[in-house]
C-alpha positions as a Python dict, from the first residue, in 0.01 Angstrom:
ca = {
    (1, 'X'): (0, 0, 0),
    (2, 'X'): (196, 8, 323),
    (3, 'X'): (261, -286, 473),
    (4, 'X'): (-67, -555, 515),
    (5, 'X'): (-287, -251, 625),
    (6, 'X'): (-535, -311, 330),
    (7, 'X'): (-833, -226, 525),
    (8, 'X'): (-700, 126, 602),
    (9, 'X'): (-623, 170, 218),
    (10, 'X'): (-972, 40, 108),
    (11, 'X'): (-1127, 248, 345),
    (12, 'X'): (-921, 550, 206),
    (13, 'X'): (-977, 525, -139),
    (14, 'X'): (-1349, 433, -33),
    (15, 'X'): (-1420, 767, 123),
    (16, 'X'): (-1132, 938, -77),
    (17, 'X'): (-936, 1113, 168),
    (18, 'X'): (-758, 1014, 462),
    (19, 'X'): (-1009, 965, 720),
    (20, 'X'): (-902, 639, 949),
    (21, 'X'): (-548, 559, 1048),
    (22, 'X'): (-397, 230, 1177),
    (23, 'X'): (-454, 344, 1531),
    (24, 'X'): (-818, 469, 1458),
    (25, 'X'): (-899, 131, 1351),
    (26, 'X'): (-712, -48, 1623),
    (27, 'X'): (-939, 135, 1853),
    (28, 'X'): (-1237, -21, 1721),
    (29, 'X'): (-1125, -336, 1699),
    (30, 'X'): (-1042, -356, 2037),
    (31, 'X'): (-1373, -204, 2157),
    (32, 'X'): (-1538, -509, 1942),
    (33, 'X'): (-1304, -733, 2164),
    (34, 'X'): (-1434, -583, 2509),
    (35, 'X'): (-1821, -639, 2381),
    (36, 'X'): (-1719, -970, 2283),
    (37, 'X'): (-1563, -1038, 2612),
    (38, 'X'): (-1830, -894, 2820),
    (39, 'X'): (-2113, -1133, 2618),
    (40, 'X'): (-1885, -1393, 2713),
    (41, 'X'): (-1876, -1310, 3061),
    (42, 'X'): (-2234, -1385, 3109),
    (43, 'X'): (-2215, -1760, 3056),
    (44, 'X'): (-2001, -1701, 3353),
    (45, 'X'): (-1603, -1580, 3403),
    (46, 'X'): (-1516, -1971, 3511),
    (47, 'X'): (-1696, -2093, 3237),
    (48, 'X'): (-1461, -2328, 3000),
    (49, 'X'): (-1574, -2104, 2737),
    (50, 'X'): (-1506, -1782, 2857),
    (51, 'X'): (-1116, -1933, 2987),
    (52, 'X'): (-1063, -2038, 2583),
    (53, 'X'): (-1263, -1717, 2453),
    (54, 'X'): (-960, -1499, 2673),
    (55, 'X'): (-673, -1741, 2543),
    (56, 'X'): (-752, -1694, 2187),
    (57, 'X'): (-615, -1458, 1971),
    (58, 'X'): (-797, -1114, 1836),
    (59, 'X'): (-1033, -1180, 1537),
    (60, 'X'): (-1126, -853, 1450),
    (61, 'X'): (-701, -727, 1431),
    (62, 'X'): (-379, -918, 1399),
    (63, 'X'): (-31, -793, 1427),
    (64, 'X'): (34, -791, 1060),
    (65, 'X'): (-263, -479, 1011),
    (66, 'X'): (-577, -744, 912),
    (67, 'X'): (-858, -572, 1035),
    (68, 'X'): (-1204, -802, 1004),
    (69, 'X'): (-1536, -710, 833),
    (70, 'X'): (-1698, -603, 1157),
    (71, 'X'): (-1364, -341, 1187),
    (72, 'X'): (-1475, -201, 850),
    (73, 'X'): (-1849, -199, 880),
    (74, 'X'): (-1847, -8, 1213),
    (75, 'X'): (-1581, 222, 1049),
    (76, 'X'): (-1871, 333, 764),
    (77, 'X'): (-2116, 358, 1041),
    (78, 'X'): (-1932, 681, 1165),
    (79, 'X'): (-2018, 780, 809),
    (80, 'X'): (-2396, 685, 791),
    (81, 'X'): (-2292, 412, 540),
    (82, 'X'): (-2366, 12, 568),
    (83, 'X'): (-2213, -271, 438),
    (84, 'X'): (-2453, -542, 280),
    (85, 'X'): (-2367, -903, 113),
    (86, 'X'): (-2308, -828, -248),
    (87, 'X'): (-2297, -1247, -311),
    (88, 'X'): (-2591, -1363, -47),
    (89, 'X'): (-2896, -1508, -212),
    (90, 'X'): (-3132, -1202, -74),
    (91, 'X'): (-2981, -954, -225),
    (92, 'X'): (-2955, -1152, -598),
    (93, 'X'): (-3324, -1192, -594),
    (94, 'X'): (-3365, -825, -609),
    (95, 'X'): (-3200, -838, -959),
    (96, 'X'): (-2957, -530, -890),
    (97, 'X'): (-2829, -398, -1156),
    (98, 'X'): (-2416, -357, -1031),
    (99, 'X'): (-2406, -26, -1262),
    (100, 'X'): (-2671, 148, -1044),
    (101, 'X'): (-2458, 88, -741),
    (102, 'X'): (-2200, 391, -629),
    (103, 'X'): (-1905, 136, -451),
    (104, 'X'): (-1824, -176, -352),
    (105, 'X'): (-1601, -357, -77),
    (106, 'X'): (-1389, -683, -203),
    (107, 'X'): (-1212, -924, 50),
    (108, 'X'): (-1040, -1223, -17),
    (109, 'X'): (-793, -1422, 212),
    (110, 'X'): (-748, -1087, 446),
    (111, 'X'): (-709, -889, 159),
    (112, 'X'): (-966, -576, 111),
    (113, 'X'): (-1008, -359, -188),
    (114, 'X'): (-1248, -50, -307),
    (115, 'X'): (-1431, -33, -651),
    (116, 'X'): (-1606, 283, -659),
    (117, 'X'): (-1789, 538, -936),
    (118, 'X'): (-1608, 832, -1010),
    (119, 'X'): (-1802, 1086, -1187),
    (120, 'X'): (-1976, 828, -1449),
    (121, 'X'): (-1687, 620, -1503),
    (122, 'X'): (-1598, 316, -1253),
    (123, 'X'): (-1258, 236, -1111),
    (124, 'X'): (-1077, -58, -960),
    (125, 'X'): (-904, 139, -658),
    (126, 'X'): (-688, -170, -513),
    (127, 'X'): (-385, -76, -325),
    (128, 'X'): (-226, -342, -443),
    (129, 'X'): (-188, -152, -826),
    (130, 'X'): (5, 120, -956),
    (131, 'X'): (-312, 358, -980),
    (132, 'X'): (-643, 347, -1025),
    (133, 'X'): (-771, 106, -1290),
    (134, 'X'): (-1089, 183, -1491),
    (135, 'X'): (-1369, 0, -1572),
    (136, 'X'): (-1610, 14, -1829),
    (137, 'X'): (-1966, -8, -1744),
    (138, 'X'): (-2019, -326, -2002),
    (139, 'X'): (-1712, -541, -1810),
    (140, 'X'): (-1817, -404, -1433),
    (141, 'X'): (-2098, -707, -1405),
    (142, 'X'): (-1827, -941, -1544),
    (143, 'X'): (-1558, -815, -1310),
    (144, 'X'): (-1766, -842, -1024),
    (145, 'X'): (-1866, -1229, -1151),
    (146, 'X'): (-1514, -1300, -1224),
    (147, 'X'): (-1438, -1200, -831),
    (148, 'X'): (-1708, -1424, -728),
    (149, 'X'): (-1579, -1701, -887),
    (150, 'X'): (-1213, -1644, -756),
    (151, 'X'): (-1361, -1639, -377),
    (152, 'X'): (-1384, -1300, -322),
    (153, 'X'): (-1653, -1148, -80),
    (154, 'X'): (-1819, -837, -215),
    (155, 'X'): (-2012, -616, -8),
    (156, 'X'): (-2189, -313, -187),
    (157, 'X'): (-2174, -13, 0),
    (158, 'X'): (-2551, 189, 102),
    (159, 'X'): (-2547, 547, 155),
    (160, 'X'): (-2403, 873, 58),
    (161, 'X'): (-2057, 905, 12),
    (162, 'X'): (-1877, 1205, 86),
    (163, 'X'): (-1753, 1435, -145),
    (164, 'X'): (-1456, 1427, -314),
    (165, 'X'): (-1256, 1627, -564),
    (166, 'X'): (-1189, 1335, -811),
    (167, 'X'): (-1602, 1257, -838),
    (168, 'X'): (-1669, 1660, -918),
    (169, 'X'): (-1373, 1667, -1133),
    (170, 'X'): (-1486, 1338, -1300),
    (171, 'X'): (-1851, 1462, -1368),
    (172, 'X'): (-1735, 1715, -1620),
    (173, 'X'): (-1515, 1501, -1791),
    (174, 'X'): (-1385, 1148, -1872),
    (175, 'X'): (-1068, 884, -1835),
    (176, 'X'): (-926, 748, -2140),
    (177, 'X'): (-705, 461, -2022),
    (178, 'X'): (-454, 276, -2308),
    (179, 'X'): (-252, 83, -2048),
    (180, 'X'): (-368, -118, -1738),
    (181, 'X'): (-161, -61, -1426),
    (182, 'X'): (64, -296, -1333),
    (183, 'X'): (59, -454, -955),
    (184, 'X'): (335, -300, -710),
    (185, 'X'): (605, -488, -764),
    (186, 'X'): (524, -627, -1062),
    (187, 'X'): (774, -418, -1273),
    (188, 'X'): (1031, -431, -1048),
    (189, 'X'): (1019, -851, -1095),
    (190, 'X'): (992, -863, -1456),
    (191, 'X'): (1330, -586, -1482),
    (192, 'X'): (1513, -836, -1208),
    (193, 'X'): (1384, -1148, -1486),
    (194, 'X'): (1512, -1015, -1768),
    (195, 'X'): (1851, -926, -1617),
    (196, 'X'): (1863, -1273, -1476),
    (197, 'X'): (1733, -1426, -1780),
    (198, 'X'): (2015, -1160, -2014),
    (199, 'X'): (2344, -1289, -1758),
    (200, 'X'): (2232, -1648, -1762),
    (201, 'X'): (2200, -1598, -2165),
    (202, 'X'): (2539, -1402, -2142),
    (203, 'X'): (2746, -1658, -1931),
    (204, 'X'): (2620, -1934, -2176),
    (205, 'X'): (2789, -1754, -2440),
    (206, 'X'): (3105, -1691, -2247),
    (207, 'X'): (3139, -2036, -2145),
    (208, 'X'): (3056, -2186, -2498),
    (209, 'X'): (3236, -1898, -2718),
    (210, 'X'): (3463, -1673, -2557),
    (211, 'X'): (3381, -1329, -2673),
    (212, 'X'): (3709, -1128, -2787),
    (213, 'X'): (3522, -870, -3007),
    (214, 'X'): (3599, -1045, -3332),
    (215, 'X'): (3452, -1388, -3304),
    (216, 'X'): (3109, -1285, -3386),
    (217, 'X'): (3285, -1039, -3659),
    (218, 'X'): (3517, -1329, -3829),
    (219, 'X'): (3176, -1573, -3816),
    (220, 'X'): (2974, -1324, -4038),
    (221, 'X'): (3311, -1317, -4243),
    (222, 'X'): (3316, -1653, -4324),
    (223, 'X'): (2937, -1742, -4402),
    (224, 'X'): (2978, -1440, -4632),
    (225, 'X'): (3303, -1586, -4826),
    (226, 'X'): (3125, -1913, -4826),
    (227, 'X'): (2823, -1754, -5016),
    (228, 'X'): (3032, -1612, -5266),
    (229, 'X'): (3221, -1912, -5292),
    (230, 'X'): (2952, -2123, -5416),
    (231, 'X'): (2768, -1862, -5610),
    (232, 'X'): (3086, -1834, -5857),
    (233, 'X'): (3065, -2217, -5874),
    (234, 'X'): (2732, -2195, -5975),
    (235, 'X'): (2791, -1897, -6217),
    (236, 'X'): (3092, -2140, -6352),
    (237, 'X'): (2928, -2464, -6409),
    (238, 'X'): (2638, -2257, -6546),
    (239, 'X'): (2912, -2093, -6804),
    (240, 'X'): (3070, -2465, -6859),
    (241, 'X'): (2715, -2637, -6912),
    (242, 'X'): (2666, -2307, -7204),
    (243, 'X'): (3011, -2337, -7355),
    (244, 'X'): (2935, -2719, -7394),
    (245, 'X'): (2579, -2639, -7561),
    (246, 'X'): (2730, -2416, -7827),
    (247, 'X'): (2976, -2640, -7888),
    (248, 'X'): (2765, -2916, -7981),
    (249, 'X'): (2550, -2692, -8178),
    (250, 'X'): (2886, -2581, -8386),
    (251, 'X'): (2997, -2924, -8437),
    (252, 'X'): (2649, -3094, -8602),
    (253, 'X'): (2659, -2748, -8800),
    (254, 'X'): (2943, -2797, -8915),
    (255, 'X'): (2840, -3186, -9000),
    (256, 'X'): (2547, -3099, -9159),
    (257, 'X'): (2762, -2821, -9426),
    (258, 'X'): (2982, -3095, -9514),
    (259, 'X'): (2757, -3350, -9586),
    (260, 'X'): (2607, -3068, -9833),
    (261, 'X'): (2882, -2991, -10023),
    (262, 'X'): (2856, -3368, -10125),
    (263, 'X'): (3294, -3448, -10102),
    (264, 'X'): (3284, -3774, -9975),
    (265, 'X'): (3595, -3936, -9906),
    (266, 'X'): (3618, -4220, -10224),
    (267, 'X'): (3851, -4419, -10030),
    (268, 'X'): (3709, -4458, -9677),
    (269, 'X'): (3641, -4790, -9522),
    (270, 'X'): (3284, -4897, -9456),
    (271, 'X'): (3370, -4957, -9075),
    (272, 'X'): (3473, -4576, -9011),
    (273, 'X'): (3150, -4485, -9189),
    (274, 'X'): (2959, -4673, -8966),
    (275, 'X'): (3107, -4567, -8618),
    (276, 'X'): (3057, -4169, -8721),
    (277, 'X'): (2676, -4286, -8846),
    (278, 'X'): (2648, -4383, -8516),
    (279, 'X'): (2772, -4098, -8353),
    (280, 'X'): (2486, -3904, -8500),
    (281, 'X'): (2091, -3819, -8341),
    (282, 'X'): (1804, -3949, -8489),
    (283, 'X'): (1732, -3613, -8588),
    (284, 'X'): (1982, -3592, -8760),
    (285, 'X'): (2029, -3857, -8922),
    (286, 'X'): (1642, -3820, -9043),
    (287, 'X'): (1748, -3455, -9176),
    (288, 'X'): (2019, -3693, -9389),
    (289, 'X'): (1830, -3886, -9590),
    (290, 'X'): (1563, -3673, -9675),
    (291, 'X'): (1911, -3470, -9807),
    (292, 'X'): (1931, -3811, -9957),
    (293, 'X'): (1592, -3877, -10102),
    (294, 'X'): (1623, -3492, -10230),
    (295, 'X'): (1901, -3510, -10438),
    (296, 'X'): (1758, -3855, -10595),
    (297, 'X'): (1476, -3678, -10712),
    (298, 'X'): (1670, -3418, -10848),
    (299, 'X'): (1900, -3709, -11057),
    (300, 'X'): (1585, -3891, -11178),
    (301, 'X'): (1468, -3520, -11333),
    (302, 'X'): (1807, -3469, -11493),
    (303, 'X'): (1806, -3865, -11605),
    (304, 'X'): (1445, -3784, -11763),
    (305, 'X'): (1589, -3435, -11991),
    (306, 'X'): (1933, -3656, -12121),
    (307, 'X'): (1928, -3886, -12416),
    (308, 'X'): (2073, -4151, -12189),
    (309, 'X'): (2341, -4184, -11895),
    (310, 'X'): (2668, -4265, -12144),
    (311, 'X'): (2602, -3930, -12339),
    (312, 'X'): (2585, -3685, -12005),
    (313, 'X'): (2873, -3899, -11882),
    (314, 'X'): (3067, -3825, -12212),
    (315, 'X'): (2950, -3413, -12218),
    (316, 'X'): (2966, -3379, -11854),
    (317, 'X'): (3340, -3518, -11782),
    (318, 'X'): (3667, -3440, -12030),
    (319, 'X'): (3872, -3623, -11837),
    (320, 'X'): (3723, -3889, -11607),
    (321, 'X'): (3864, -4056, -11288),
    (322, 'X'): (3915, -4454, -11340),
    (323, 'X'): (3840, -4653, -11012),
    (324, 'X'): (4116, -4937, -10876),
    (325, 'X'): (3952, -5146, -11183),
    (326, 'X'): (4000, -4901, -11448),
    (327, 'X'): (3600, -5006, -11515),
    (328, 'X'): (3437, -4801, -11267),
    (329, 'X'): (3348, -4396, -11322),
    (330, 'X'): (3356, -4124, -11038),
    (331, 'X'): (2948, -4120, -11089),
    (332, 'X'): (2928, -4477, -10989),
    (333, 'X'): (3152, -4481, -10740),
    (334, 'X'): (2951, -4207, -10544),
    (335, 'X'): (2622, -4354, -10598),
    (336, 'X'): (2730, -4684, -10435),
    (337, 'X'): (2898, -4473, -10134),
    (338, 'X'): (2529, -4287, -10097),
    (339, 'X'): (2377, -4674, -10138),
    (340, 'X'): (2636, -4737, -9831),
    (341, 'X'): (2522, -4498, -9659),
    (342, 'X'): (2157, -4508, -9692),
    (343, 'X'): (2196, -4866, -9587),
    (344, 'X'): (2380, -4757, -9276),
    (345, 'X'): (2133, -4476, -9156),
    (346, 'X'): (1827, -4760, -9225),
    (347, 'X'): (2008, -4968, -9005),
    (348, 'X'): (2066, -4703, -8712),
    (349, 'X'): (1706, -4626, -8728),
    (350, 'X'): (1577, -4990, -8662),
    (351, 'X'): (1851, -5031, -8376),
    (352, 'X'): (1706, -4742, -8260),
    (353, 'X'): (1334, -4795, -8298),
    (354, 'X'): (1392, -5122, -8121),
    (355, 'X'): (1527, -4976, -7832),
}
């Protein structure tokens, strides 16, 4: 569109060709004016009326390019066409379907645009776009509501319209559209946004980090040494927490083969006994005495195939160990270290069955 001349355009793309000019239709307005005038010079040319009628501006043209409804309806006449009230009452009583029209004529707020059939296919031809936009026949009747509802006057447009190379062409085949056309001036805005929008973004970044070319660089850098940082602290506490399992695991091995190769230490005070049985898990210490009960049984067997105790004692042991006492054999000595002991472990396990 040129200028505010959006009567011209709509005419135009109406009839398809370029049929009216600015000075074409500044012709008929100002023959409108002169019949206007000349109706109001019969009330009389010193009528108060006829003195404000001549002091008023044009309504049918203004100095911008508007050209009024009556501009554009005597236009069409040249054409055998006529203009009639697509939104009055009359004409929505007849129950129209819009599809069966061939064109109409929008206006809102001095602003006039075509919507015309093309071959089968209908098109919003405002000079306002980037091109022709097409409608499908399913959204036309919603368009047209939608217009109504935003203020618009629609006229539909009787007669034949001339014809044109775009409705033959159109007849024989049809218009896929994938984009809608933007408005004029529409792109142009959104470019001149998004470089304001990019140098605002760009001066924030000065201002708050002055780019040299290897802050952004050194950043990256850094997160990435910090990353590796803690996963080898991980991977290290995770090799700590192992080394500390197996550790454990070694020493209450090692525990448990001492206890059965039965060499306990003749000579050890009860309180050292004590602090190590405490040292020890439940489990454990259960695994113990049922060591304990074990080798009992075994001792009752043995007792049960010897004559008596003093016999095995005598066959058993050439040259037996005398105790502090000189009264006490190496037999008797480790029974009452196992009785010890026993009585130690029954002890841990109520302390710990109370707690």
């Amino acid at each position: 569109q040129e200028g505010s001349l959006c009567a011209q355009h709509c005419l135009n793309n109406l009839l398809q060709g370029e049929y009216f000019s600015p000075v074409e239709l500044s012709s008929i307005a100002q023959q409108l004016d002169e019949e206007e005038r000349m109706r109001m010079a019969e009330g009389g040319v010193s009528s108060e009326e006829y003195r404000t009628f001549l002091q008023q501006p044009s309504v049918n043209m203004d100095d911008s390019g508007f050209f009024s409804i009556q501009v554009i309806s005597n236009a069409l006449k040249v054409w055998g066409l006529e203009l009639i009230l697509f939104n009055s009452p009359e004409y929505q009583r007849l129950g129209i379907d819009p599809i069966n029209e061939k064109s109409f004529i929008c206006n809102y707020k001095e602003h006039w645009f075509t919507v015309r059939k093309l071959g089968k296919q209908w098109f919003n031809l405002n000079s306002l776009l980037m091109g022709p936009e097409l409608i499908s026949d399913t959204y036309l009747a919603l368009f047209l509501a939608q217009l109504q509802q935003e203020g618009y006057s629609i006229f539909v447009v009787k007669g034949d319209l001339p014809d044109c190379e775009a409705d033959q062409l159109l007849q024989m085949i049809q218009v896929q559209q994938m984009q809608r056309p933007k408005l004029i001036g529409e792109e142009a805005a959104q470019s001149r946004d998004q470089r304001l929008s990019r140098s605002d973004v760009d001066q924030a970044i000065e201002v708050n980090h002055p780019f040299d070319g290897t802050g952004m660089l050194d950043e990256d850098e850094e997160n990435f040494r910090r990353a590796l940082a803690l996963s080898r602290q991980e991977i290290d506490m995770e090799d700590e927490e192992a080394d500390l399992r197996r550790a454990i695991q070694l020493s209450m091995q090692g525990s448990r083969r001492s206890e059965l190769s039965g060499s306990l230490p003749q000579n050890a005070p009860q309180s050292s006994h004590s602090s190590q049985t405490d040292s020890l898990s439940s489990e454990e210490l259960r695994r113990r005495r049922q060591a304990y009960f074990e080798k009992q049984q075994q001792q009752l067997q043995q007792q049960d195939q010897t004559p008596n105790l003093q016999d095995k004692a005598t066959l058993s042991s050439s040259t037996p160990e005398a105790g502090p006492g000189g009264d006490t054999s190496e037999e008797d000595m480790l029974q009452a270290a196992m009785s010890m002991s026993l009585e130690s472990v029954r002890n841990h396990l109520n302390s710990e069955e109370e707690k």
